[in-house]
Coordinates of C-alpha atoms (C1' of nucleotides) in Angstrom, one line a residue:
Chain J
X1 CA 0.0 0.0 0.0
X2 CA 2.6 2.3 0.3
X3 CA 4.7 3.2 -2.3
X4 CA 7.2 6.2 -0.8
X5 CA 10.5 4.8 -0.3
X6 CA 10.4 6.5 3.8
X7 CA 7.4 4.8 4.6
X8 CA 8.8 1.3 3.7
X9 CA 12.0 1.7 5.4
X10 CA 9.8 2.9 8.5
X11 CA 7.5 -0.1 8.4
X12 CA 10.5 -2.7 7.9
X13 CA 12.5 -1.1 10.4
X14 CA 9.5 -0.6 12.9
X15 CA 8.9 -4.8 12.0
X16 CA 12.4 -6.1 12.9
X17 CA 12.1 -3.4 16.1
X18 CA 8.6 -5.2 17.1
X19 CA 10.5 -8.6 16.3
X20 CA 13.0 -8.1 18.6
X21 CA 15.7 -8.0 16.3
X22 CA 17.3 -5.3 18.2
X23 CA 17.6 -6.2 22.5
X24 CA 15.7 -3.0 24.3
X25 CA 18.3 0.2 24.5
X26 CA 20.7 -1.4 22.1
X27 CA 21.7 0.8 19.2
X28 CA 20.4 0.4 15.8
X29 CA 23.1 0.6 12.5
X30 CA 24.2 4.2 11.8
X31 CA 22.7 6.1 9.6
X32 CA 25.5 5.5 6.9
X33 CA 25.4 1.7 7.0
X34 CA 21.2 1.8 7.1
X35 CA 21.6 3.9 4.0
X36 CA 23.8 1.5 1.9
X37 CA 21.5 -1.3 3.4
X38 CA 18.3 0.7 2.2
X39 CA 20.3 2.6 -1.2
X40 CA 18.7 5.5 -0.3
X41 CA 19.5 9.1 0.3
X42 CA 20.5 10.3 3.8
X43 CA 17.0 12.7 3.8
X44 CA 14.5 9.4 3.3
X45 CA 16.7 7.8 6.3
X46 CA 16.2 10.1 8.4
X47 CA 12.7 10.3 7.5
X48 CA 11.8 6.9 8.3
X49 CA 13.5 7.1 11.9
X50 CA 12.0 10.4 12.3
X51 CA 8.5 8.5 12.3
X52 CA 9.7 6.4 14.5
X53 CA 10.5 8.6 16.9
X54 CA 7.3 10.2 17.2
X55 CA 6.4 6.5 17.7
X56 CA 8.4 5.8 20.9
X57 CA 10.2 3.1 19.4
X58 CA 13.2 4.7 19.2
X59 CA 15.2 8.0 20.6
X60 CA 18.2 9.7 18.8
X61 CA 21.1 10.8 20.1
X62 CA 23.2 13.2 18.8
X63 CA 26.9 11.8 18.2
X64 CA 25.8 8.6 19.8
X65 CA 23.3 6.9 17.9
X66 CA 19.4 5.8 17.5
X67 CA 18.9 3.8 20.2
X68 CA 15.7 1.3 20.8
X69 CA 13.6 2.2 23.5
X70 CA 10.1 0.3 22.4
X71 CA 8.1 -1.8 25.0
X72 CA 5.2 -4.1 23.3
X73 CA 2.2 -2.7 24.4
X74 CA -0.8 -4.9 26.8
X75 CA -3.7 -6.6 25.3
X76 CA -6.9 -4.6 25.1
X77 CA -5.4 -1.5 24.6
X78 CA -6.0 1.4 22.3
X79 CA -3.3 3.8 21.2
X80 CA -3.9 7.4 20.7
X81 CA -1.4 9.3 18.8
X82 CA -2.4 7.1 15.8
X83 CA -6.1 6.7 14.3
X84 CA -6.2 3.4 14.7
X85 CA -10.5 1.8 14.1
X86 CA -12.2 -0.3 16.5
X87 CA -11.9 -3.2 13.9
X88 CA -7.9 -2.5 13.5
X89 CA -7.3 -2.1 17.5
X90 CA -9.1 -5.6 17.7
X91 CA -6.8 -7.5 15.0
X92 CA -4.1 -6.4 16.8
X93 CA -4.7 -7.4 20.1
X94 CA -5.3 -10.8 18.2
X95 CA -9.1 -10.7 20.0
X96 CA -12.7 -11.0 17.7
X97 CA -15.0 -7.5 17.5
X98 CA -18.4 -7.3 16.8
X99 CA -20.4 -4.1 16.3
X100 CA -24.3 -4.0 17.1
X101 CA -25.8 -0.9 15.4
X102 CA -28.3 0.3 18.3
X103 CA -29.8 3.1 16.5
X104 CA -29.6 4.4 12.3
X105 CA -31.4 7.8 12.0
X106 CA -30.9 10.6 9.9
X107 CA -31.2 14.2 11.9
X108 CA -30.9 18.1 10.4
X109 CA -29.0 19.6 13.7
X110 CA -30.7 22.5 15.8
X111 CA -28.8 24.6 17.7
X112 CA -28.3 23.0 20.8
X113 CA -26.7 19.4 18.9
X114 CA -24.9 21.9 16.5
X115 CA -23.4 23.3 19.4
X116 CA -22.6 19.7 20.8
X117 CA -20.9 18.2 17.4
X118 CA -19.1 21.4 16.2
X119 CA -21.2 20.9 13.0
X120 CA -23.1 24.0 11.5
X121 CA -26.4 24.7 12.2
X122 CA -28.8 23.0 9.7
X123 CA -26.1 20.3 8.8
X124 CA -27.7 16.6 7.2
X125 CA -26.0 14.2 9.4
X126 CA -26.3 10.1 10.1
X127 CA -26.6 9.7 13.8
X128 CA -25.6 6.1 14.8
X129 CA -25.6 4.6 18.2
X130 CA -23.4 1.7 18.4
X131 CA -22.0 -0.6 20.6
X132 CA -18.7 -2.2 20.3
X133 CA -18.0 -5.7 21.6
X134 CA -14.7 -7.5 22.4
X135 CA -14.8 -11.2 22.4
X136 CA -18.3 -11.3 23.2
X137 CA -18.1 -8.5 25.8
X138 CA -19.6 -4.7 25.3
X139 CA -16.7 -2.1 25.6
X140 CA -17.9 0.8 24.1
X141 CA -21.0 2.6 23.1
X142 CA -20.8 5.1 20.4
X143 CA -22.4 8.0 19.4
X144 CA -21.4 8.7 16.2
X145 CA -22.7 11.8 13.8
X146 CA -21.7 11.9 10.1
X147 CA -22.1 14.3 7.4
X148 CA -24.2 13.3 5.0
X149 CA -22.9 14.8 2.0
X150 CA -19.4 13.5 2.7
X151 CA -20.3 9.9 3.7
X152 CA -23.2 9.4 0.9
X153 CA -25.1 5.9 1.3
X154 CA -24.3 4.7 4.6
X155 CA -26.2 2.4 5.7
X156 CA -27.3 0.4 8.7
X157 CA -25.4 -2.9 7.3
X158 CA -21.9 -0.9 6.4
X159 CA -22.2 0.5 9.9
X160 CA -22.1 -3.3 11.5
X161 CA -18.9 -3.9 9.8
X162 CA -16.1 -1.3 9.4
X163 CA -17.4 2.3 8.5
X164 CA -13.7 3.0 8.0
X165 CA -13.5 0.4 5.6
X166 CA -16.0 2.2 3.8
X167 CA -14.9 5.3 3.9
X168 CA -11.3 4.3 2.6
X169 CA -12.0 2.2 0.4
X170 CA -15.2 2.6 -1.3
X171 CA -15.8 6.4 -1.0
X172 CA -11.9 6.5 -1.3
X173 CA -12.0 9.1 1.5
X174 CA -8.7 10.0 3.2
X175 CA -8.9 10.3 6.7
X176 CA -6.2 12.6 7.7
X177 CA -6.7 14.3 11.2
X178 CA -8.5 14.0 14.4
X179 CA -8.9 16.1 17.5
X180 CA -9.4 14.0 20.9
X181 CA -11.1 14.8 24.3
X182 CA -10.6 12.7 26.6
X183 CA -12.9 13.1 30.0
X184 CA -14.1 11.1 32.7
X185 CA -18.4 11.1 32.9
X186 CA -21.2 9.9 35.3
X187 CA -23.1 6.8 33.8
X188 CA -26.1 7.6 32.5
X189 CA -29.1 4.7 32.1
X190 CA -28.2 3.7 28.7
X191 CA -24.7 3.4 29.3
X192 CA -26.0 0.7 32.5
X193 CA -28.2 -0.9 30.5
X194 CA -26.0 -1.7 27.3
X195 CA -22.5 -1.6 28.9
X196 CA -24.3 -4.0 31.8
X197 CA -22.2 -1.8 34.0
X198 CA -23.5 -1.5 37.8
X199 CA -23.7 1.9 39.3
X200 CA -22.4 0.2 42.7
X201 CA -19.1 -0.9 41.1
X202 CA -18.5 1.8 38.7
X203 CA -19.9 5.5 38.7
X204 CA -18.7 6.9 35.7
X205 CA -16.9 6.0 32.7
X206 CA -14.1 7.1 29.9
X207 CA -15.6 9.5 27.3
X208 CA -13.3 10.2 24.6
X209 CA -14.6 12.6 21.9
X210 CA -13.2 13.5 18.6
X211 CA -13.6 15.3 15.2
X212 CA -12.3 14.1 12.3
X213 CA -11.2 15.7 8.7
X214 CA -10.7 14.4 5.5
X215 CA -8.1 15.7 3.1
X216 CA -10.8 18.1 1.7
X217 CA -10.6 20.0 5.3
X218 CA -14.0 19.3 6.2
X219 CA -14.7 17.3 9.6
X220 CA -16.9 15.0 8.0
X221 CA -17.3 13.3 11.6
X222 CA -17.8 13.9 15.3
X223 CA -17.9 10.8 17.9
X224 CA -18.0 10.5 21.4
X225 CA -17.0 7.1 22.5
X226 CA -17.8 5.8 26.0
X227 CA -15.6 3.3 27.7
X228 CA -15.9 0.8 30.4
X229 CA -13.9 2.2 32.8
X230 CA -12.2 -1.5 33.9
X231 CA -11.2 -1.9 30.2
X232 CA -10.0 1.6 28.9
X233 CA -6.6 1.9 28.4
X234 CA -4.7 4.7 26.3
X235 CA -1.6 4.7 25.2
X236 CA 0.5 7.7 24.6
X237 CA 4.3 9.0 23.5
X238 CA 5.1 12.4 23.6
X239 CA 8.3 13.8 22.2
X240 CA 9.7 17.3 23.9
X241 CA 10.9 19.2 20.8
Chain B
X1 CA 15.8 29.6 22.9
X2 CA 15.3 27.6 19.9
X3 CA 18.2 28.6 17.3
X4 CA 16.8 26.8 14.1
X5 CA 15.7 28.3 11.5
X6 CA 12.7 25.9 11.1
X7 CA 11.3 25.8 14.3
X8 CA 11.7 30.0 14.4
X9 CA 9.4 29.7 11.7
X10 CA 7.7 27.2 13.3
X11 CA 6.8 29.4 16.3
X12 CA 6.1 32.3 14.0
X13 CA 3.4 30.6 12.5
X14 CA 2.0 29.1 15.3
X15 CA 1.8 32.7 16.9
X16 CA 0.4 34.3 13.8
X17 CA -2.7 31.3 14.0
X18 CA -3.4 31.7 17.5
X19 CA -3.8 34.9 17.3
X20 CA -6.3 34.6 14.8
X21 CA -3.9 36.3 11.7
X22 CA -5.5 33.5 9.5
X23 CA -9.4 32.8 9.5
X24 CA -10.4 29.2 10.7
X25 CA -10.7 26.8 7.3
X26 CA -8.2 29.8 5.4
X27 CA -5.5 28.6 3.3
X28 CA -2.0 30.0 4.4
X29 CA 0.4 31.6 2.1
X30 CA 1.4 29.0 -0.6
X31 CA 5.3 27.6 0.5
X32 CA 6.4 29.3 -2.6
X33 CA 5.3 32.5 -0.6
X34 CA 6.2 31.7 2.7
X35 CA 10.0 30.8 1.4
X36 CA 10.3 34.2 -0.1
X37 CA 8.9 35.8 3.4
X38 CA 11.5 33.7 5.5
X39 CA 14.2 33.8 3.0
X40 CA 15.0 29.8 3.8
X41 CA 15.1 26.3 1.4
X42 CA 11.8 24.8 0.7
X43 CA 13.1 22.0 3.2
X44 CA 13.3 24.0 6.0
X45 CA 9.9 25.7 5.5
X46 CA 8.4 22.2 5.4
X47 CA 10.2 21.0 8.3
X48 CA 8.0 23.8 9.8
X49 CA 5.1 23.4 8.2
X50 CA 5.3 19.3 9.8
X51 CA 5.5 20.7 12.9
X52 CA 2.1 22.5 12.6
X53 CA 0.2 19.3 11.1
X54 CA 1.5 17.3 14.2
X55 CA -0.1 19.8 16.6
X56 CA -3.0 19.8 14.7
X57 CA -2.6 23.4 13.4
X58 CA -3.1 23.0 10.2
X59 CA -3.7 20.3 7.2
X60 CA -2.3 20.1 3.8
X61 CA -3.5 19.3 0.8
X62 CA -1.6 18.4 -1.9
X63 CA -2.8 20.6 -5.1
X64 CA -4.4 23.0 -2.8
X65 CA -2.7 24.5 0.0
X66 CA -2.0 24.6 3.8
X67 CA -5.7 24.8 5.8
X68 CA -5.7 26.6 9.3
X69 CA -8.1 24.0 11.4
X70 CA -6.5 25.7 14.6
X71 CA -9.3 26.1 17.4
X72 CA -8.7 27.4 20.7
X73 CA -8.8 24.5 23.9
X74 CA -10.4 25.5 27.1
X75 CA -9.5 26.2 30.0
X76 CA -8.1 23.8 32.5
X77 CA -7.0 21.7 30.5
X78 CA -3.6 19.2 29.5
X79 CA -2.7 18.8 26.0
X80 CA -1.3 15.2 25.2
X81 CA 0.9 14.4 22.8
X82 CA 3.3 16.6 24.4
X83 CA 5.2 17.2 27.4
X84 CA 4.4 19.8 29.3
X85 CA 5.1 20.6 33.8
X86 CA 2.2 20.8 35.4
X87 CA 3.0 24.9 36.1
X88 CA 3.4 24.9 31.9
X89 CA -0.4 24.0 31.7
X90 CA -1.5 26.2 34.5
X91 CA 0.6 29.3 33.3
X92 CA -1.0 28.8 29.5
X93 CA -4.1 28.7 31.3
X94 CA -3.7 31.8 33.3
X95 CA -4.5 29.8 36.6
X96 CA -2.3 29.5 39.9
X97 CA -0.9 26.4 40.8
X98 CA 0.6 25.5 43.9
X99 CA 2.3 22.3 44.7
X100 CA 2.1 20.5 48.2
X101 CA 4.6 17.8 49.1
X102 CA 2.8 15.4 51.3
X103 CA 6.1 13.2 51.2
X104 CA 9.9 13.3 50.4
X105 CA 11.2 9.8 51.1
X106 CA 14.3 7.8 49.4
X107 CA 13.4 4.0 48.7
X108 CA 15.8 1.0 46.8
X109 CA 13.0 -0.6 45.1
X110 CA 12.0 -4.5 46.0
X111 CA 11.0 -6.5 43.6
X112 CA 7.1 -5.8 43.7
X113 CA 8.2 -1.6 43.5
X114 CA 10.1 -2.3 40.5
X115 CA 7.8 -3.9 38.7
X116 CA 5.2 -1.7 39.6
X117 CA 7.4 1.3 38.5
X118 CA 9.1 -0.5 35.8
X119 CA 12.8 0.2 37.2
X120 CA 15.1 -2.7 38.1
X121 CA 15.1 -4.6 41.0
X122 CA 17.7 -2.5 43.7
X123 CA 17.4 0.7 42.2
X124 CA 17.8 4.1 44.0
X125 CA 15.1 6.7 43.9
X126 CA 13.5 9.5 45.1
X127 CA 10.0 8.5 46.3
X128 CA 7.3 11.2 46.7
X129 CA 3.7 12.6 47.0
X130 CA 2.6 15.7 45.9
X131 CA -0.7 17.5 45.5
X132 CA -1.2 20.1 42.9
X133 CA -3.4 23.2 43.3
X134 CA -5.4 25.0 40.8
X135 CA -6.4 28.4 42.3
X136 CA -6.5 26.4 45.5
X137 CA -8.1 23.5 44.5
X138 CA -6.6 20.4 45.0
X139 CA -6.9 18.6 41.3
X140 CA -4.2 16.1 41.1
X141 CA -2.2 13.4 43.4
X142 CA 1.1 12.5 42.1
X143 CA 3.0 9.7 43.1
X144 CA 6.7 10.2 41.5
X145 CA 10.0 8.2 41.5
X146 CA 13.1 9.7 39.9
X147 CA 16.1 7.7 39.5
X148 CA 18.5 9.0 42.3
X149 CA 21.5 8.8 40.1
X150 CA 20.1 10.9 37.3
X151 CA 18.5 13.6 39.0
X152 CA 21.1 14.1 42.6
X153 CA 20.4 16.6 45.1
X154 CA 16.6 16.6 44.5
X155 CA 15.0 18.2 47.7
X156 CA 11.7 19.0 49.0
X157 CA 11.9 22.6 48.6
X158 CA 12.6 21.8 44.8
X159 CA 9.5 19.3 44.8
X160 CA 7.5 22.2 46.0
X161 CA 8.3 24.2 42.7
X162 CA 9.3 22.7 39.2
X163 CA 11.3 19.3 39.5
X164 CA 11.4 20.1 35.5
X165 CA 12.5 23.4 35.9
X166 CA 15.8 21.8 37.9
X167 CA 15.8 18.7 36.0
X168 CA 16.6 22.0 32.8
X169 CA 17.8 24.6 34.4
X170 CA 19.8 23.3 37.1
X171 CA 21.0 20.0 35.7
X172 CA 20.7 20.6 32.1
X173 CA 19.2 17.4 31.5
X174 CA 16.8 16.8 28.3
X175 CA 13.5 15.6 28.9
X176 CA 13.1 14.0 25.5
X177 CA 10.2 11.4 25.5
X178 CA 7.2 10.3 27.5
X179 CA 5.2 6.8 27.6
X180 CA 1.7 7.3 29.2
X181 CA -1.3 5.0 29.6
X182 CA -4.3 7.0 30.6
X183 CA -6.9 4.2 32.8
X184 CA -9.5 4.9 35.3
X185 CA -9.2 3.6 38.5
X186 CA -11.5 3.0 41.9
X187 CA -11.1 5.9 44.4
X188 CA -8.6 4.7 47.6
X189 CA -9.2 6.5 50.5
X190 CA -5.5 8.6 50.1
X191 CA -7.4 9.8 46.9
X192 CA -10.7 10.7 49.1
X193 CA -8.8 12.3 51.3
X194 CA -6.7 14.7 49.5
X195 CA -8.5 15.7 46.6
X196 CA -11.7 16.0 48.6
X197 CA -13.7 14.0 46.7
X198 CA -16.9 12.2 47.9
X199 CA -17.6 8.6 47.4
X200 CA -21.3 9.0 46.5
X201 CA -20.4 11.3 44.2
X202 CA -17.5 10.3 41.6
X203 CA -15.9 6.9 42.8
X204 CA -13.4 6.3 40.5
X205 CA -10.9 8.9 38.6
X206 CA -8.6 9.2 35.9
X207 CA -4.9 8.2 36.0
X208 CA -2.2 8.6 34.0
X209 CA 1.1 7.0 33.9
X210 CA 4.1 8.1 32.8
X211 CA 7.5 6.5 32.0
X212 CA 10.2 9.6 31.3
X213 CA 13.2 9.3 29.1
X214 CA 16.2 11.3 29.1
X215 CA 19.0 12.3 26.3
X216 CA 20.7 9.6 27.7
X217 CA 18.3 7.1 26.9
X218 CA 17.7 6.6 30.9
X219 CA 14.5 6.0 32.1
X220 CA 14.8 8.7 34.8
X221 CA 10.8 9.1 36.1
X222 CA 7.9 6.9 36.7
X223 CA 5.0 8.8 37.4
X224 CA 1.3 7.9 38.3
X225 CA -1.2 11.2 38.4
X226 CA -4.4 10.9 39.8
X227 CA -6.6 13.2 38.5
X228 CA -10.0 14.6 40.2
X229 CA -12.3 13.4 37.3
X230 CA -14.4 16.4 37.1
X231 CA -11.3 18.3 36.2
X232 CA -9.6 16.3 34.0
X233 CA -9.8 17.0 30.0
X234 CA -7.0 15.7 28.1
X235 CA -6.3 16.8 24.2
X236 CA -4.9 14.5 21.9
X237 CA -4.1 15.2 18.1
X238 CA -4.1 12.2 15.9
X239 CA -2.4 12.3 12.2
X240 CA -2.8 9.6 9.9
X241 CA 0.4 8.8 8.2
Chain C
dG1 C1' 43.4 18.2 27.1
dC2 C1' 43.6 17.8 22.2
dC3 C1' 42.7 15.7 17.8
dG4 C1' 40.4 13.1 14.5
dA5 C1' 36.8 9.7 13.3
dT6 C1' 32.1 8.8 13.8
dT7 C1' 27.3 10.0 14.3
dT8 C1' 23.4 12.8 14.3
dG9 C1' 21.3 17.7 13.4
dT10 C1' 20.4 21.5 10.3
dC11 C1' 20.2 23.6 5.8
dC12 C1' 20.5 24.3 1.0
dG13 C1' 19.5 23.6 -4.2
dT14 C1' 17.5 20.9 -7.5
dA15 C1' 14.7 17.4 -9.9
dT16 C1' 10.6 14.9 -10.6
dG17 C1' 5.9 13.2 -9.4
dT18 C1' 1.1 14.1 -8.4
dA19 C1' -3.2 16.5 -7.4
dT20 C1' -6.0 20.6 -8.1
dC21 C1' -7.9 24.2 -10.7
Chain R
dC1 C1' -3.9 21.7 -21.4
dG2 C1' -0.9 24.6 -18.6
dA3 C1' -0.1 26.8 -14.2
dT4 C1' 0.0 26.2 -9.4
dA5 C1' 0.6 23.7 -5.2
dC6 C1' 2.2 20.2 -2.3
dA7 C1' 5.0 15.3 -2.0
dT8 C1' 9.0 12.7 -2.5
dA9 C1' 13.8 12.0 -3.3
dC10 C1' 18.6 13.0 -4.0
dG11 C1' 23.3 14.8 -3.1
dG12 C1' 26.1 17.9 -0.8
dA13 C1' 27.8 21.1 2.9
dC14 C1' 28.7 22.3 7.5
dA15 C1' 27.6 22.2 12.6
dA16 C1' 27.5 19.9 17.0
dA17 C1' 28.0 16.1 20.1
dT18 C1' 30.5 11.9 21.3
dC19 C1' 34.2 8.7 21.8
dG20 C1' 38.7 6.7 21.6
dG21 C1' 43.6 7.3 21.1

DNA sequence: GCCGATTTGTCCGTATGTATC
DNA sequence: CGATACATACGGACAAATCGG
């Protein structure tokens, strides 16, 4: 799928790195011998590692080296920093999803949801309640709002598989961007009754709310997700620059 | 501070969008345009240019332009997806923060501690407790360990200000990369307690865990923050690459 | 402490490809 | 179709940090 030269030096390099073909904190080849290995110019190198440095799975050093600092992440975890979909998250933690659509409606936004999605006034939107299982159990329940005239013909049966799928690869839509919230709520009833959460364990839950854009520059999507609290778990790597 | 060219720019830009010099969804100068402004190579505008797309600043388009999607975050708030010292956040958010050290202790970790913590086994560090303050509200209880042998001569007068602010200033160590997982956890009663939180109300609140690395490639800092959930909003910017 | 070799960091100029209008 | 705009890639130059002799 990718065809620039960077992005498959980062994905082999980021492979032998997962495959521990370099022990944690050792050093990886310099730059020179990675560029005869890879016969490319110094600029793509340093491309590629610079992606994986916003990764976490490696840290430069200047006159030292690019050492390998990455950690294999838990099961059952999501990582932010990447847009990764419920489906994807799922294949890699090896475990089976299933998506139950809970609601399929079509709305034209007053004020007051406007004001919640950060759509306009008077935007055509899907609204889609839907709850997200992991081996069986239900982890999230989403409330998702698209725009209609960016995701034409959605339906109720795309929306049980992998809208992302869809988007890519049918509308051939590029997702490019999205902003996150992450905040802790109060468990409302429908969260009880479809997370089967009890109100004497757990009080509230992880909401994590987004906005997404596509390479047009419209946000063609606003979601707010909301996780069982017992089974959230972000990951994160920030770089000081 | 920052003496390259691209991340002058860099911060140039990023001033010139917050302060609203380009209307939300506006195209920015073409880079033709913007080299000719800064006098620099096309690289080096670019280089910039990255800089805003990871923050979430602005999106290209290839055939198009650059697109300002900048919008302002609330108050009270932590951006992810970068580091940042607890007095950083409050300072950007024009709020007074106070730090209480609730304990100063010096601990070689056992074997439970240092998996917990993720140091070795043996290891020398700095325990401690603090409680930050946000215009005299108690918002977050930290639990930190710093390596002893990275960061000597750490005291509790320090702990009561910045620990980064030595960590830079004062020891001229680089803070260079963060690992966090952001969870939700039951309320202990050391949580009740301190940030004044009520049982019946919330009874559970967001934590996040940090593993610090420094230009050494040391992991220097294991940190757990327990945040009042109210309170807590954390921004993330995604980029699909 | 100095020097030279190695390694990463920054910057430049240029060429070509691809998408948009 | 041509002009414009961003995307990728190359090669070269010098700076800065590190390390070993």
């Amino acid at each position: 799928m990718p065809k620039a030269i960077y992005q498959v030096i980062y994905r082999d390099l980021k492979e032998k790195i997962e495959n521990d073909e370099f022990a944690y904190q050792e050093l990886l080849p310099s730059e020179h011998q990675l560029i005869q290995k890879y016969k490319c110019s110094r600029n793509t190198l340093r491309r590629a590692i610079g992606c994986l440095v916003t990764d976490g799975y490696v840290q430069t050093m200047q006159g030292k080296g690019v050492r390998n600092i990455y950690r294999p992440i838990e099961q059952t975890s999501f990582t932010i920093g990447e847009i990764e979909s419920f489906r994807e998250s799922a294949a890699r933690n090896g475990l089976t999803p299933r998506t139950r659509v809970l609601l399929f409606a079509e709305l034209t936004l007053d004020e007051r949801q406007a004001a919640h999605t950060g759509f306009p006034v008077g935007a055509e939107v899907y609204y889609l309640q839907r709850l997200h299982y992991l081996d069986e159990l239900p982890l999230i329940l989403n409330h998702n709002y698209f725009l209609k005239e960016a995701v034409p013909g959605l339906t109720k049966e795309i929306a049980e598989n992998s809208i992302y799928d869809y988007l890519e690869n049918t509308l051939h839509m590029t997702i490019v961007n999205s902003r996150r919230v992450m905040t802790v709520e109060k468990i409302t009833e429908i969260d009880e009754k479809y997370l089967k959460l009890n109100v004497d364990d757990y009080n509230c839950l992880a909401v994590v709310s987004s906005h997404t854009y596509n390479s047009d520059g419209t946000m063609f999507e606003y979601t707010q997700s909301r996780h069982r609290p017992d089974y959230f778990r972000f990951y994160d790597n920030a770089v000081r620059r």
